[in-house]
GROMACS .gro file of C-alpha atoms in nm:
model
  148
    1VAL     CA    1  -0.003   0.003   0.006
    2GLU     CA    2   0.147   0.347  -0.113
    3ILE     CA    3   0.099   0.609   0.157
    4GLN     CA    4   0.071   0.949   0.037
    5ALA     CA    5   0.186   1.248   0.263
    6LYS     CA    6  -0.076   1.504   0.331
    7GLY     CA    7  -0.071   1.856   0.220
    8LEU     CA    8  -0.103   2.148   0.452
    9ILE     CA    9  -0.414   2.118   0.662
   10ALA     CA   10  -0.523   2.339   0.949
   11THR     CA   11  -0.836   2.335   1.153
   12GLU     CA   12  -0.938   2.656   0.994
   13ALA     CA   13  -0.861   2.558   0.630
   14PHE     CA   14  -0.733   2.315   0.371
   15VAL     CA   15  -0.424   2.504   0.247
   16SER     CA   16  -0.266   2.249   0.007
   17LEU     CA   17  -0.356   1.886  -0.105
   18PRO     CA   18  -0.139   1.612  -0.244
   19PHE     CA   19  -0.156   1.571  -0.624
   20GLN     CA   20   0.084   1.421  -0.862
   21GLN     CA   21   0.378   1.404  -0.641
   22THR     CA   22   0.319   1.771  -0.553
   23LYS     CA   23   0.117   1.976  -0.297
   24PRO     CA   24  -0.064   2.247  -0.489
   25LEU     CA   25  -0.256   2.531  -0.313
   26ALA     CA   26  -0.617   2.427  -0.244
   27ILE     CA   27  -0.742   2.726  -0.466
   28ALA     CA   28  -1.110   2.599  -0.486
   29SER     CA   29  -1.139   2.591  -0.106
   30HIS     CA   30  -1.071   2.942   0.024
   31PHE     CA   31  -0.923   3.274  -0.057
   32PHE     CA   32  -0.554   3.292   0.020
   33GLU     CA   33  -0.312   3.575   0.074
   34PHE     CA   34   0.057   3.529   0.161
   35LEU     CA   35   0.269   3.770   0.365
   36ASP     CA   36   0.621   3.817   0.231
   37SER     CA   37   0.927   3.872   0.447
   38ASP     CA   38   0.838   4.257   0.463
   39GLY     CA   39   0.476   4.169   0.584
   40ARG     CA   40   0.331   4.278   0.234
   41PRO     CA   41   0.036   4.073   0.130
   42ARG     CA   42   0.074   3.874  -0.203
   43PHE     CA   43  -0.205   3.697  -0.387
   44ALA     CA   44  -0.132   3.333  -0.498
   45TRP     CA   45  -0.065   3.448  -0.857
   46ASP     CA   46   0.192   3.672  -0.737
   47LEU     CA   47   0.412   3.413  -0.550
   48GLU     CA   48   0.765   3.345  -0.647
   49ASP     CA   49   0.928   2.996  -0.679
   50GLY     CA   50   1.162   2.936  -0.384
   51ALA     CA   51   1.021   3.220  -0.187
   52GLU     CA   52   0.891   3.192   0.187
   53TYR     CA   53   0.552   3.324   0.298
   54SER     CA   54   0.307   3.338   0.593
   55VAL     CA   55  -0.043   3.211   0.513
   56VAL     CA   56  -0.352   3.421   0.552
   57VAL     CA   57  -0.691   3.270   0.469
   58THR     CA   58  -1.044   3.403   0.427
   59THR     CA   59  -1.313   3.114   0.429
   60GLY     CA   60  -1.662   3.097   0.311
   61GLY     CA   61  -1.754   3.014   0.673
   62GLY     CA   62  -1.664   3.356   0.809
   63LEU     CA   63  -1.304   3.375   0.884
   64TYR     CA   64  -1.183   3.696   0.739
   65ARG     CA   65  -0.788   3.740   0.673
   66TYR     CA   66  -0.705   3.493   0.945
   67GLN     CA   67  -0.336   3.439   0.988
   68LEU     CA   68  -0.251   3.075   1.024
   69HIS     CA   69   0.112   3.151   1.148
   70ASP     CA   70   0.227   2.879   0.910
   71ARG     CA   71   0.540   2.945   0.720
   72ILE     CA   72   0.543   2.792   0.371
   73LYS     CA   73   0.790   2.775   0.084
   74VAL     CA   74   0.690   2.781  -0.287
   75THR     CA   75   0.823   2.459  -0.447
   76GLY     CA   76   0.719   2.524  -0.788
   77PHE     CA   77   0.392   2.537  -0.987
   78LEU     CA   78   0.131   2.292  -1.125
   79LYS     CA   79   0.024   2.480  -1.431
   80GLN     CA   80  -0.028   2.824  -1.271
   81THR     CA   81  -0.112   2.702  -0.916
   82PRO     CA   82   0.167   2.740  -0.679
   83CYS     CA   83   0.287   2.417  -0.499
   84ILE     CA   84   0.392   2.462  -0.127
   85ARG     CA   85   0.568   2.304   0.144
   86PHE     CA   86   0.510   2.359   0.518
   87LEU     CA   87   0.820   2.506   0.693
   88ALA     CA   88   0.731   2.570   1.049
   89LYS     CA   89   0.484   2.761   1.291
   90GLU     CA   90   0.568   3.120   1.327
   91ASP     CA   91   0.401   3.184   1.673
   92ARG     CA   92   0.650   2.995   1.900
   93VAL     CA   93   0.458   2.677   1.854
   94SER     CA   94   0.640   2.351   1.755
   95ASP     CA   95   0.436   2.139   1.509
   96LEU     CA   96   0.675   1.877   1.376
   97PHE     CA   97   0.402   1.595   1.367
   98GLY     CA   98   0.087   1.781   1.465
   99GLU     CA   99   0.164   1.793   1.834
  100LYS     CA  100   0.137   2.174   1.870
  101LEU     CA  101   0.366   2.240   2.164
  102SER     CA  102   0.358   2.602   2.265
  103GLU     CA  103   0.659   2.776   2.418
  104GLY     CA  104   0.472   2.832   2.750
  105PHE     CA  105   0.357   2.472   2.781
  106VAL     CA  106   0.705   2.345   2.723
  107ALA     CA  107   0.857   2.587   2.949
  108GLU     CA  108   0.628   2.488   3.232
  109GLY     CA  109   0.672   2.133   3.177
  110ILE     CA  110   1.052   2.152   3.189
  111ALA     CA  111   1.043   2.364   3.515
  112ARG     CA  112   0.815   2.114   3.675
  113ALA     CA  113   1.021   1.810   3.566
  114LEU     CA  114   1.347   1.984   3.686
  115ALA     CA  115   1.166   2.100   4.025
  116ASP     CA  116   1.077   1.726   4.090
  117VAL     CA  117   1.459   1.644   4.084
  118GLY     CA  118   1.562   1.965   4.286
  119VAL     CA  119   1.714   2.140   3.983
  120GLU     CA  120   1.658   2.503   3.888
  121PRO     CA  121   1.715   2.559   3.518
  122ARG     CA  122   1.926   2.851   3.399
  123PHE     CA  123   1.869   2.752   3.024
  124ALA     CA  124   1.667   2.479   2.873
  125MET     CA  125   1.606   2.373   2.516
  126LEU     CA  126   1.368   2.117   2.366
  127ALA     CA  127   1.480   1.986   2.042
  128PRO     CA  128   1.383   1.708   1.804
  129GLU     CA  129   1.600   1.416   1.769
  130THR     CA  130   1.545   1.209   1.448
  131SER     CA  131   1.612   0.854   1.388
  132GLY     CA  132   1.497   0.699   1.067
  133ASP     CA  133   1.127   0.776   1.021
  134CYS     CA  134   1.073   0.845   1.392
  135ALA     CA  135   1.144   1.153   1.597
  136ARG     CA  136   1.157   1.197   1.973
  137THR     CA  137   1.250   1.507   2.175
  138ARG     CA  138   1.541   1.539   2.419
  139THR     CA  139   1.524   1.811   2.688
  140THR     CA  140   1.850   1.951   2.806
  141ASN     CA  141   1.952   2.223   3.047
  142THR     CA  142   2.297   2.353   3.178
  143ALA     CA  143   2.209   2.289   3.550
  144SER     CA  144   2.224   1.906   3.516
  145GLU     CA  145   2.336   1.646   3.278
  146SER     CA  146   1.999   1.576   3.093
  147VAL     CA  147   1.639   1.498   3.125
  148ASN     CA  148   1.494   1.269   2.871
   0.00000   0.00000   0.00000
């Protein structure tokens, strides 16, 4: 069985869908705008191959110019429709596999875990560690060896 990777899908909107080994923008589902690196809005037909943008969506259900805080990169075009790849969340939220870990949630979890072992963190970081097709996180801080 061949498993096809999904496109960029948010609770608020389908942004891209897998099609012919690409992920074109879901142009029939919503109205999209894209903020360039200077914060200027661009329409789908104005996007440049290889450029990065932030996604803004207007839906038929009532969301108006809603910023998804998803950073995307244009990977080419399917005819005139831009194909995109999700890069990262922009609002201090990790979303490697749909887990949606916010900065505040992670900071509180690290602080509570270290408090349980009597360590006060001076610096802590949560970073993905990949191994094959799997990923896991390792939390490290400078006050102790490591906490996994």
